[in-house]
Amino acid sequence: MNLIDQEGLDFYREIREKSGQPIELCYQCRKCAAGCIANEHADFYPNEIIRLVQLGQKEKVLNCKSIWICSSCETCGARCPNGINTRAIIDALKEKAIAEKLVKGNKVYLFHTQFLNSVLTNGRVHEPMMMAFYKLKSKDLWSDLDFGFNMFRKGKMPLLPSRVKDRRAIKQIFKQSQN
């Protein structure tokens, strides 16, 4: 009995090739998951994401929120006894999800996009503007307004953005990452 169909096998091979990672070497030791800072908010741990790819579970892994909350800290890759860079796999999964237009209505992806747009514009994140755009686009205007106001009142969210001096360098980094 085959556990993976041809479509699942093609998906596995595509992610393996795009990421450049030896996905088949993962034997689920969970060392990557033990150090993941996003586990508290994840629907799948890093090792589970790899297992879903190994099993060709394309829909399940491309629709999970875990790939969008990964902070790319690379702790998972540093802990892997087989040298698998899980971040590279997650990046390949993000690209695939975007290419297949599976991100529409995904609030985690929307937040991710607004975060990157803020960095592209200012060279760093300007939380009030980023959150304003996120709230407008997600149509979730009021859910945590009190929290944001308290942060602003305590001086934790500056009204005006501070910008890096060489924003062209930041834009160049973004341009290079598109290639």
PDB file of N, CA and C in Angstrom, residues 19-120:
ATOM      1  N   SER A  19      13.932  24.140  -1.737  1.00  0.00           N
ATOM      2  CA  SER A  19      14.588  24.445  -0.464  1.00  0.00           C
ATOM      3  C   SER A  19      16.051  24.035  -0.453  1.00  0.00           C
ATOM      4  N   GLY A  20      16.399  23.069  -1.302  1.00  0.00           N
ATOM      5  CA  GLY A  20      17.765  22.554  -1.306  1.00  0.00           C
ATOM      6  C   GLY A  20      18.089  21.744  -0.065  1.00  0.00           C
ATOM      7  N   GLN A  21      17.052  21.248   0.599  1.00  0.00           N
ATOM      8  CA  GLN A  21      17.248  20.535   1.858  1.00  0.00           C
ATOM      9  C   GLN A  21      16.969  19.033   1.716  1.00  0.00           C
ATOM     10  N   PRO A  22      17.763  18.213   2.421  1.00  0.00           N
ATOM     11  CA  PRO A  22      17.549  16.759   2.373  1.00  0.00           C
ATOM     12  C   PRO A  22      16.391  16.354   3.296  1.00  0.00           C
ATOM     13  N   ILE A  23      15.185  16.650   2.880  1.00  0.00           N
ATOM     14  CA  ILE A  23      13.986  16.440   3.696  1.00  0.00           C
ATOM     15  C   ILE A  23      13.864  14.986   4.148  1.00  0.00           C
ATOM     16  N   GLU A  24      14.303  14.083   3.305  1.00  0.00           N
ATOM     17  CA  GLU A  24      14.174  12.655   3.624  1.00  0.00           C
ATOM     18  C   GLU A  24      15.011  12.232   4.833  1.00  0.00           C
ATOM     19  N   LEU A  25      15.970  13.055   5.233  1.00  0.00           N
ATOM     20  CA  LEU A  25      16.815  12.718   6.377  1.00  0.00           C
ATOM     21  C   LEU A  25      16.154  12.986   7.728  1.00  0.00           C
ATOM     22  N   CYS A  26      15.023  13.679   7.733  1.00  0.00           N
ATOM     23  CA  CYS A  26      14.348  13.974   8.997  1.00  0.00           C
ATOM     24  C   CYS A  26      13.747  12.694   9.562  1.00  0.00           C
ATOM     25  N   TYR A  27      14.154  12.338  10.768  1.00  0.00           N
ATOM     26  CA  TYR A  27      13.612  11.146  11.420  1.00  0.00           C
ATOM     27  C   TYR A  27      12.802  11.490  12.665  1.00  0.00           C
ATOM     28  N   GLN A  28      12.318  12.728  12.724  1.00  0.00           N
ATOM     29  CA  GLN A  28      11.380  13.177  13.751  1.00  0.00           C
ATOM     30  C   GLN A  28      11.940  13.105  15.169  1.00  0.00           C
ATOM     31  N   CYS A  29      13.165  13.570  15.335  1.00  0.00           N
ATOM     32  CA  CYS A  29      13.768  13.591  16.675  1.00  0.00           C
ATOM     33  C   CYS A  29      13.194  14.719  17.530  1.00  0.00           C
ATOM     34  N   ARG A  30      12.581  15.725  16.896  1.00  0.00           N
ATOM     35  CA  ARG A  30      11.916  16.856  17.537  1.00  0.00           C
ATOM     36  C   ARG A  30      12.872  17.872  18.171  1.00  0.00           C
ATOM     37  N   LYS A  31      14.148  17.791  17.867  1.00  0.00           N
ATOM     38  CA  LYS A  31      15.082  18.786  18.403  1.00  0.00           C
ATOM     39  C   LYS A  31      14.764  20.170  17.848  1.00  0.00           C
ATOM     40  N   CYS A  32      14.298  20.224  16.612  1.00  0.00           N
ATOM     41  CA  CYS A  32      13.920  21.513  16.014  1.00  0.00           C
ATOM     42  C   CYS A  32      12.731  22.109  16.759  1.00  0.00           C
ATOM     43  N   ALA A  33      11.783  21.272  17.103  1.00  0.00           N
ATOM     44  CA  ALA A  33      10.574  21.743  17.780  1.00  0.00           C
ATOM     45  C   ALA A  33      10.876  22.205  19.206  1.00  0.00           C
ATOM     46  N   ALA A  34      11.856  21.590  19.825  1.00  0.00           N
ATOM     47  CA  ALA A  34      12.183  21.931  21.206  1.00  0.00           C
ATOM     48  C   ALA A  34      12.675  23.368  21.348  1.00  0.00           C
ATOM     49  N   GLY A  35      13.259  23.928  20.293  1.00  0.00           N
ATOM     50  CA  GLY A  35      13.786  25.275  20.385  1.00  0.00           C
ATOM     51  C   GLY A  35      12.976  26.338  19.667  1.00  0.00           C
ATOM     52  N   CYS A  36      11.864  25.936  19.056  1.00  0.00           N
ATOM     53  CA  CYS A  36      11.086  26.869  18.238  1.00  0.00           C
ATOM     54  C   CYS A  36      10.363  27.893  19.111  1.00  0.00           C
ATOM     55  N   ILE A  37      10.627  29.179  18.845  1.00  0.00           N
ATOM     56  CA  ILE A  37       9.997  30.241  19.636  1.00  0.00           C
ATOM     57  C   ILE A  37       8.552  30.496  19.223  1.00  0.00           C
ATOM     58  N   ALA A  38       8.135  29.945  18.100  1.00  0.00           N
ATOM     59  CA  ALA A  38       6.768  30.167  17.609  1.00  0.00           C
ATOM     60  C   ALA A  38       5.806  29.044  18.010  1.00  0.00           C
ATOM     61  N   ASN A  39       6.294  28.031  18.703  1.00  0.00           N
ATOM     62  CA  ASN A  39       5.459  26.862  19.030  1.00  0.00           C
ATOM     63  C   ASN A  39       4.154  27.208  19.732  1.00  0.00           C
ATOM     64  N   GLU A  40       4.192  28.214  20.574  1.00  0.00           N
ATOM     65  CA  GLU A  40       3.006  28.585  21.341  1.00  0.00           C
ATOM     66  C   GLU A  40       1.836  28.979  20.441  1.00  0.00           C
ATOM     67  N   HIS A  41       2.152  29.508  19.275  1.00  0.00           N
ATOM     68  CA  HIS A  41       1.116  29.991  18.361  1.00  0.00           C
ATOM     69  C   HIS A  41       0.966  29.126  17.115  1.00  0.00           C
ATOM     70  N   ALA A  42       1.742  28.071  17.017  1.00  0.00           N
ATOM     71  CA  ALA A  42       1.775  27.243  15.815  1.00  0.00           C
ATOM     72  C   ALA A  42       0.666  26.195  15.808  1.00  0.00           C
ATOM     73  N   ASP A  43       0.208  25.879  14.613  1.00  0.00           N
ATOM     74  CA  ASP A  43      -0.698  24.744  14.494  1.00  0.00           C
ATOM     75  C   ASP A  43       0.099  23.469  14.193  1.00  0.00           C
ATOM     76  N   PHE A  44       1.328  23.620  13.692  1.00  0.00           N
ATOM     77  CA  PHE A  44       2.234  22.486  13.495  1.00  0.00           C
ATOM     78  C   PHE A  44       3.630  22.887  13.940  1.00  0.00           C
ATOM     79  N   TYR A  45       4.336  21.973  14.588  1.00  0.00           N
ATOM     80  CA  TYR A  45       5.718  22.193  14.985  1.00  0.00           C
ATOM     81  C   TYR A  45       6.615  22.016  13.755  1.00  0.00           C
ATOM     82  N   PRO A  46       7.865  22.492  13.812  1.00  0.00           N
ATOM     83  CA  PRO A  46       8.752  22.374  12.644  1.00  0.00           C
ATOM     84  C   PRO A  46       8.899  20.933  12.142  1.00  0.00           C
ATOM     85  N   ASN A  47       9.058  19.980  13.043  1.00  0.00           N
ATOM     86  CA  ASN A  47       9.190  18.585  12.609  1.00  0.00           C
ATOM     87  C   ASN A  47       7.919  18.081  11.943  1.00  0.00           C
ATOM     88  N   GLU A  48       6.769  18.567  12.397  1.00  0.00           N
ATOM     89  CA  GLU A  48       5.499  18.157  11.796  1.00  0.00           C
ATOM     90  C   GLU A  48       5.331  18.744  10.397  1.00  0.00           C
ATOM     91  N   ILE A  49       5.838  19.947  10.213  1.00  0.00           N
ATOM     92  CA  ILE A  49       5.805  20.552   8.877  1.00  0.00           C
ATOM     93  C   ILE A  49       6.630  19.694   7.920  1.00  0.00           C
ATOM     94  N   ILE A  50       7.809  19.297   8.351  1.00  0.00           N
ATOM     95  CA  ILE A  50       8.650  18.441   7.510  1.00  0.00           C
ATOM     96  C   ILE A  50       7.947  17.119   7.232  1.00  0.00           C
ATOM     97  N   ARG A  51       7.307  16.551   8.243  1.00  0.00           N
ATOM     98  CA  ARG A  51       6.604  15.282   8.039  1.00  0.00           C
ATOM     99  C   ARG A  51       5.464  15.434   7.036  1.00  0.00           C
ATOM    100  N   LEU A  52       4.730  16.526   7.112  1.00  0.00           N
ATOM    101  CA  LEU A  52       3.652  16.770   6.148  1.00  0.00           C
ATOM    102  C   LEU A  52       4.207  16.844   4.726  1.00  0.00           C
ATOM    103  N   VAL A  53       5.371  17.474   4.562  1.00  0.00           N
ATOM    104  CA  VAL A  53       5.998  17.530   3.238  1.00  0.00           C
ATOM    105  C   VAL A  53       6.427  16.126   2.816  1.00  0.00           C
ATOM    106  N   GLN A  54       7.042  15.372   3.727  1.00  0.00           N
ATOM    107  CA  GLN A  54       7.466  14.011   3.418  1.00  0.00           C
ATOM    108  C   GLN A  54       6.299  13.146   2.945  1.00  0.00           C
ATOM    109  N   LEU A  55       5.142  13.378   3.529  1.00  0.00           N
ATOM    110  CA  LEU A  55       3.953  12.580   3.186  1.00  0.00           C
ATOM    111  C   LEU A  55       3.147  13.187   2.031  1.00  0.00           C
ATOM    112  N   GLY A  56       3.629  14.296   1.487  1.00  0.00           N
ATOM    113  CA  GLY A  56       2.951  14.905   0.347  1.00  0.00           C
ATOM    114  C   GLY A  56       1.628  15.546   0.690  1.00  0.00           C
ATOM    115  N   GLN A  57       1.470  15.986   1.931  1.00  0.00           N
ATOM    116  CA  GLN A  57       0.224  16.603   2.395  1.00  0.00           C
ATOM    117  C   GLN A  57       0.200  18.087   2.025  1.00  0.00           C
ATOM    118  N   LYS A  58       0.144  18.333   0.734  1.00  0.00           N
ATOM    119  CA  LYS A  58       0.246  19.676   0.175  1.00  0.00           C
ATOM    120  C   LYS A  58      -0.788  20.643   0.745  1.00  0.00           C
ATOM    121  N   GLU A  59      -2.059  20.300   0.667  1.00  0.00           N
ATOM    122  CA  GLU A  59      -3.122  21.210   1.114  1.00  0.00           C
ATOM    123  C   GLU A  59      -2.972  21.551   2.595  1.00  0.00           C
ATOM    124  N   LYS A  60      -2.701  20.545   3.385  1.00  0.00           N
ATOM    125  CA  LYS A  60      -2.611  20.740   4.834  1.00  0.00           C
ATOM    126  C   LYS A  60      -1.462  21.676   5.211  1.00  0.00           C
ATOM    127  N   VAL A  61      -0.300  21.451   4.611  1.00  0.00           N
ATOM    128  CA  VAL A  61       0.869  22.248   4.996  1.00  0.00           C
ATOM    129  C   VAL A  61       0.829  23.642   4.379  1.00  0.00           C
ATOM    130  N   LEU A  62       0.300  23.776   3.168  1.00  0.00           N
ATOM    131  CA  LEU A  62       0.254  25.102   2.548  1.00  0.00           C
ATOM    132  C   LEU A  62      -0.817  25.993   3.166  1.00  0.00           C
ATOM    133  N   ASN A  63      -1.788  25.395   3.825  1.00  0.00           N
ATOM    134  CA  ASN A  63      -2.852  26.178   4.458  1.00  0.00           C
ATOM    135  C   ASN A  63      -2.643  26.383   5.952  1.00  0.00           C
ATOM    136  N   CYS A  64      -1.526  25.903   6.489  1.00  0.00           N
ATOM    137  CA  CYS A  64      -1.298  26.071   7.926  1.00  0.00           C
ATOM    138  C   CYS A  64      -0.762  27.468   8.219  1.00  0.00           C
ATOM    139  N   LYS A  65      -0.982  27.921   9.443  1.00  0.00           N
ATOM    140  CA  LYS A  65      -0.488  29.249   9.818  1.00  0.00           C
ATOM    141  C   LYS A  65       0.967  29.208  10.280  1.00  0.00           C
ATOM    142  N   SER A  66       1.462  28.043  10.616  1.00  0.00           N
ATOM    143  CA  SER A  66       2.830  27.927  11.131  1.00  0.00           C
ATOM    144  C   SER A  66       3.882  28.448  10.166  1.00  0.00           C
ATOM    145  N   ILE A  67       3.673  28.249   8.867  1.00  0.00           N
ATOM    146  CA  ILE A  67       4.692  28.716   7.921  1.00  0.00           C
ATOM    147  C   ILE A  67       4.766  30.238   7.892  1.00  0.00           C
ATOM    148  N   TRP A  68       3.687  30.901   8.296  1.00  0.00           N
ATOM    149  CA  TRP A  68       3.670  32.368   8.275  1.00  0.00           C
ATOM    150  C   TRP A  68       4.132  32.985   9.587  1.00  0.00           C
ATOM    151  N   ILE A  69       4.112  32.237  10.680  1.00  0.00           N
ATOM    152  CA  ILE A  69       4.559  32.807  11.948  1.00  0.00           C
ATOM    153  C   ILE A  69       6.013  32.470  12.262  1.00  0.00           C
ATOM    154  N   CYS A  70       6.639  31.718  11.400  1.00  0.00           N
ATOM    155  CA  CYS A  70       8.064  31.407  11.573  1.00  0.00           C
ATOM    156  C   CYS A  70       8.851  32.712  11.537  1.00  0.00           C
ATOM    157  N   SER A  71       9.693  32.929  12.532  1.00  0.00           N
ATOM    158  CA  SER A  71      10.468  34.172  12.599  1.00  0.00           C
ATOM    159  C   SER A  71      11.803  34.061  11.870  1.00  0.00           C
ATOM    160  N   SER A  72      12.089  32.918  11.284  1.00  0.00           N
ATOM    161  CA  SER A  72      13.345  32.673  10.556  1.00  0.00           C
ATOM    162  C   SER A  72      14.567  32.824  11.456  1.00  0.00           C
ATOM    163  N   CYS A  73      14.425  32.461  12.721  1.00  0.00           N
ATOM    164  CA  CYS A  73      15.541  32.586  13.664  1.00  0.00           C
ATOM    165  C   CYS A  73      16.601  31.504  13.437  1.00  0.00           C
ATOM    166  N   GLU A  74      16.223  30.444  12.744  1.00  0.00           N
ATOM    167  CA  GLU A  74      17.099  29.330  12.373  1.00  0.00           C
ATOM    168  C   GLU A  74      17.553  28.476  13.547  1.00  0.00           C
ATOM    169  N   THR A  75      16.869  28.579  14.676  1.00  0.00           N
ATOM    170  CA  THR A  75      17.176  27.712  15.815  1.00  0.00           C
ATOM    171  C   THR A  75      16.943  26.252  15.434  1.00  0.00           C
ATOM    172  N   CYS A  76      15.880  26.004  14.681  1.00  0.00           N
ATOM    173  CA  CYS A  76      15.553  24.636  14.273  1.00  0.00           C
ATOM    174  C   CYS A  76      16.701  24.013  13.481  1.00  0.00           C
ATOM    175  N   GLY A  77      17.235  24.757  12.522  1.00  0.00           N
ATOM    176  CA  GLY A  77      18.329  24.248  11.707  1.00  0.00           C
ATOM    177  C   GLY A  77      19.600  24.035  12.511  1.00  0.00           C
ATOM    178  N   ALA A  78      19.853  24.922  13.469  1.00  0.00           N
ATOM    179  CA  ALA A  78      21.046  24.783  14.312  1.00  0.00           C
ATOM    180  C   ALA A  78      20.968  23.546  15.190  1.00  0.00           C
ATOM    181  N   ARG A  79      19.774  23.120  15.543  1.00  0.00           N
ATOM    182  CA  ARG A  79      19.598  21.966  16.427  1.00  0.00           C
ATOM    183  C   ARG A  79      19.503  20.635  15.685  1.00  0.00           C
ATOM    184  N   CYS A  80      19.276  20.693  14.378  1.00  0.00           N
ATOM    185  CA  CYS A  80      19.051  19.469  13.610  1.00  0.00           C
ATOM    186  C   CYS A  80      20.315  18.621  13.508  1.00  0.00           C
ATOM    187  N   PRO A  81      20.263  17.369  13.952  1.00  0.00           N
ATOM    188  CA  PRO A  81      21.446  16.511  13.871  1.00  0.00           C
ATOM    189  C   PRO A  81      21.814  16.148  12.424  1.00  0.00           C
ATOM    190  N   ASN A  82      20.883  16.333  11.491  1.00  0.00           N
ATOM    191  CA  ASN A  82      21.155  16.025  10.088  1.00  0.00           C
ATOM    192  C   ASN A  82      21.377  17.272   9.241  1.00  0.00           C
ATOM    193  N   GLY A  83      21.452  18.433   9.894  1.00  0.00           N
ATOM    194  CA  GLY A  83      21.757  19.669   9.192  1.00  0.00           C
ATOM    195  C   GLY A  83      20.658  20.167   8.269  1.00  0.00           C
ATOM    196  N   ILE A  84      19.421  19.806   8.558  1.00  0.00           N
ATOM    197  CA  ILE A  84      18.298  20.271   7.745  1.00  0.00           C
ATOM    198  C   ILE A  84      17.945  21.694   8.170  1.00  0.00           C
ATOM    199  N   ASN A  85      17.905  22.594   7.211  1.00  0.00           N
ATOM    200  CA  ASN A  85      17.549  23.982   7.472  1.00  0.00           C
ATOM    201  C   ASN A  85      16.041  24.113   7.265  1.00  0.00           C
ATOM    202  N   THR A  86      15.293  23.996   8.333  1.00  0.00           N
ATOM    203  CA  THR A  86      13.838  24.037   8.263  1.00  0.00           C
ATOM    204  C   THR A  86      13.354  25.380   7.734  1.00  0.00           C
ATOM    205  N   ARG A  87      14.048  26.455   8.040  1.00  0.00           N
ATOM    206  CA  ARG A  87      13.672  27.770   7.544  1.00  0.00           C
ATOM    207  C   ARG A  87      13.627  27.789   6.026  1.00  0.00           C
ATOM    208  N   ALA A  88      14.584  27.136   5.376  1.00  0.00           N
ATOM    209  CA  ALA A  88      14.602  27.088   3.909  1.00  0.00           C
ATOM    210  C   ALA A  88      13.384  26.322   3.380  1.00  0.00           C
ATOM    211  N   ILE A  89      12.982  25.283   4.079  1.00  0.00           N
ATOM    212  CA  ILE A  89      11.793  24.519   3.691  1.00  0.00           C
ATOM    213  C   ILE A  89      10.554  25.395   3.846  1.00  0.00           C
ATOM    214  N   ILE A  90      10.467  26.094   4.956  1.00  0.00           N
ATOM    215  CA  ILE A  90       9.319  26.972   5.207  1.00  0.00           C
ATOM    216  C   ILE A  90       9.262  28.095   4.171  1.00  0.00           C
ATOM    217  N   ASP A  91      10.406  28.645   3.805  1.00  0.00           N
ATOM    218  CA  ASP A  91      10.428  29.672   2.755  1.00  0.00           C
ATOM    219  C   ASP A  91       9.898  29.111   1.434  1.00  0.00           C
ATOM    220  N   ALA A  92      10.291  27.894   1.092  1.00  0.00           N
ATOM    221  CA  ALA A  92       9.803  27.260  -0.138  1.00  0.00           C
ATOM    222  C   ALA A  92       8.295  27.033  -0.063  1.00  0.00           C
ATOM    223  N   LEU A  93       7.796  26.678   1.122  1.00  0.00           N
ATOM    224  CA  LEU A  93       6.352  26.479   1.303  1.00  0.00           C
ATOM    225  C   LEU A  93       5.587  27.791   1.163  1.00  0.00           C
ATOM    226  N   LYS A  94       6.147  28.873   1.689  1.00  0.00           N
ATOM    227  CA  LYS A  94       5.518  30.191   1.542  1.00  0.00           C
ATOM    228  C   LYS A  94       5.414  30.562   0.061  1.00  0.00           C
ATOM    229  N   GLU A  95       6.506  30.375  -0.663  1.00  0.00           N
ATOM    230  CA  GLU A  95       6.502  30.678  -2.095  1.00  0.00           C
ATOM    231  C   GLU A  95       5.435  29.866  -2.821  1.00  0.00           C
ATOM    232  N   LYS A  96       5.330  28.609  -2.479  1.00  0.00           N
ATOM    233  CA  LYS A  96       4.351  27.728  -3.124  1.00  0.00           C
ATOM    234  C   LYS A  96       2.930  28.168  -2.786  1.00  0.00           C
ATOM    235  N   ALA A  97       2.678  28.514  -1.532  1.00  0.00           N
ATOM    236  CA  ALA A  97       1.343  28.960  -1.123  1.00  0.00           C
ATOM    237  C   ALA A  97       0.944  30.235  -1.853  1.00  0.00           C
ATOM    238  N   ILE A  98       1.881  31.145  -2.008  1.00  0.00           N
ATOM    239  CA  ILE A  98       1.611  32.387  -2.727  1.00  0.00           C
ATOM    240  C   ILE A  98       1.353  32.087  -4.202  1.00  0.00           C
ATOM    241  N   ALA A  99       2.196  31.248  -4.795  1.00  0.00           N
ATOM    242  CA  ALA A  99       2.046  30.903  -6.216  1.00  0.00           C
ATOM    243  C   ALA A  99       0.700  30.237  -6.491  1.00  0.00           C
ATOM    244  N   GLU A 100       0.216  29.460  -5.544  1.00  0.00           N
ATOM    245  CA  GLU A 100      -1.062  28.759  -5.720  1.00  0.00           C
ATOM    246  C   GLU A 100      -2.249  29.572  -5.209  1.00  0.00           C
ATOM    247  N   LYS A 101      -1.972  30.819  -4.812  1.00  0.00           N
ATOM    248  CA  LYS A 101      -3.013  31.752  -4.350  1.00  0.00           C
ATOM    249  C   LYS A 101      -3.838  31.183  -3.188  1.00  0.00           C
ATOM    250  N   LEU A 102      -3.136  30.559  -2.259  1.00  0.00           N
ATOM    251  CA  LEU A 102      -3.783  29.983  -1.085  1.00  0.00           C
ATOM    252  C   LEU A 102      -3.741  30.924   0.117  1.00  0.00           C
ATOM    253  N   VAL A 103      -3.372  32.162  -0.114  1.00  0.00           N
ATOM    254  CA  VAL A 103      -3.194  33.084   1.002  1.00  0.00           C
ATOM    255  C   VAL A 103      -4.337  34.081   1.151  1.00  0.00           C
ATOM    256  N   LYS A 104      -5.283  34.073   0.229  1.00  0.00           N
ATOM    257  CA  LYS A 104      -6.399  35.023   0.295  1.00  0.00           C
ATOM    258  C   LYS A 104      -7.211  34.766   1.568  1.00  0.00           C
ATOM    259  N   GLY A 105      -7.407  35.822   2.345  1.00  0.00           N
ATOM    260  CA  GLY A 105      -8.173  35.707   3.579  1.00  0.00           C
ATOM    261  C   GLY A 105      -7.364  35.194   4.764  1.00  0.00           C
ATOM    262  N   ASN A 106      -6.102  34.878   4.545  1.00  0.00           N
ATOM    263  CA  ASN A 106      -5.241  34.384   5.618  1.00  0.00           C
ATOM    264  C   ASN A 106      -4.700  35.584   6.392  1.00  0.00           C
ATOM    265  N   LYS A 107      -5.187  35.782   7.609  1.00  0.00           N
ATOM    266  CA  LYS A 107      -4.801  36.954   8.394  1.00  0.00           C
ATOM    267  C   LYS A 107      -3.335  36.916   8.818  1.00  0.00           C
ATOM    268  N   VAL A 108      -2.790  35.727   9.009  1.00  0.00           N
ATOM    269  CA  VAL A 108      -1.377  35.630   9.377  1.00  0.00           C
ATOM    270  C   VAL A 108      -0.519  36.082   8.198  1.00  0.00           C
ATOM    271  N   TYR A 109      -0.877  35.664   6.986  1.00  0.00           N
ATOM    272  CA  TYR A 109      -0.158  36.115   5.789  1.00  0.00           C
ATOM    273  C   TYR A 109      -0.322  37.625   5.603  1.00  0.00           C
ATOM    274  N   LEU A 110      -1.509  38.127   5.836  1.00  0.00           N
ATOM    275  CA  LEU A 110      -1.764  39.566   5.717  1.00  0.00           C
ATOM    276  C   LEU A 110      -0.873  40.350   6.691  1.00  0.00           C
ATOM    277  N   PHE A 111      -0.780  39.886   7.921  1.00  0.00           N
ATOM    278  CA  PHE A 111       0.094  40.530   8.907  1.00  0.00           C
ATOM    279  C   PHE A 111       1.547  40.479   8.440  1.00  0.00           C
ATOM    280  N   HIS A 112       1.966  39.320   7.968  1.00  0.00           N
ATOM    281  CA  HIS A 112       3.320  39.102   7.450  1.00  0.00           C
ATOM    282  C   HIS A 112       3.629  40.110   6.334  1.00  0.00           C
ATOM    283  N   THR A 113       2.685  40.280   5.420  1.00  0.00           N
ATOM    284  CA  THR A 113       2.854  41.196   4.299  1.00  0.00           C
ATOM    285  C   THR A 113       2.947  42.643   4.774  1.00  0.00           C
ATOM    286  N   GLN A 114       2.099  43.027   5.720  1.00  0.00           N
ATOM    287  CA  GLN A 114       2.137  44.400   6.229  1.00  0.00           C
ATOM    288  C   GLN A 114       3.438  44.674   6.983  1.00  0.00           C
ATOM    289  N   PHE A 115       3.935  43.677   7.684  1.00  0.00           N
ATOM    290  CA  PHE A 115       5.221  43.794   8.376  1.00  0.00           C
ATOM    291  C   PHE A 115       6.329  44.079   7.360  1.00  0.00           C
ATOM    292  N   LEU A 116       6.378  43.266   6.302  1.00  0.00           N
ATOM    293  CA  LEU A 116       7.416  43.448   5.282  1.00  0.00           C
ATOM    294  C   LEU A 116       7.276  44.792   4.570  1.00  0.00           C
ATOM    295  N   ASN A 117       6.044  45.209   4.305  1.00  0.00           N
ATOM    296  CA  ASN A 117       5.825  46.506   3.665  1.00  0.00           C
ATOM    297  C   ASN A 117       6.345  47.646   4.543  1.00  0.00           C
ATOM    298  N   SER A 118       6.159  47.522   5.840  1.00  0.00           N
ATOM    299  CA  SER A 118       6.649  48.539   6.764  1.00  0.00           C
ATOM    300  C   SER A 118       8.176  48.606   6.743  1.00  0.00           C
ATOM    301  N   VAL A 119       8.809  47.442   6.716  1.00  0.00           N
ATOM    302  CA  VAL A 119      10.278  47.401   6.653  1.00  0.00           C
ATOM    303  C   VAL A 119      10.760  47.985   5.325  1.00  0.00           C
ATOM    304  N   LEU A 120      10.088  47.647   4.242  1.00  0.00           N
ATOM    305  CA  LEU A 120      10.463  48.168   2.933  1.00  0.00           C
ATOM    306  C   LEU A 120      10.351  49.693   2.882  1.00  0.00           C
TER     307      LEU A 120
END
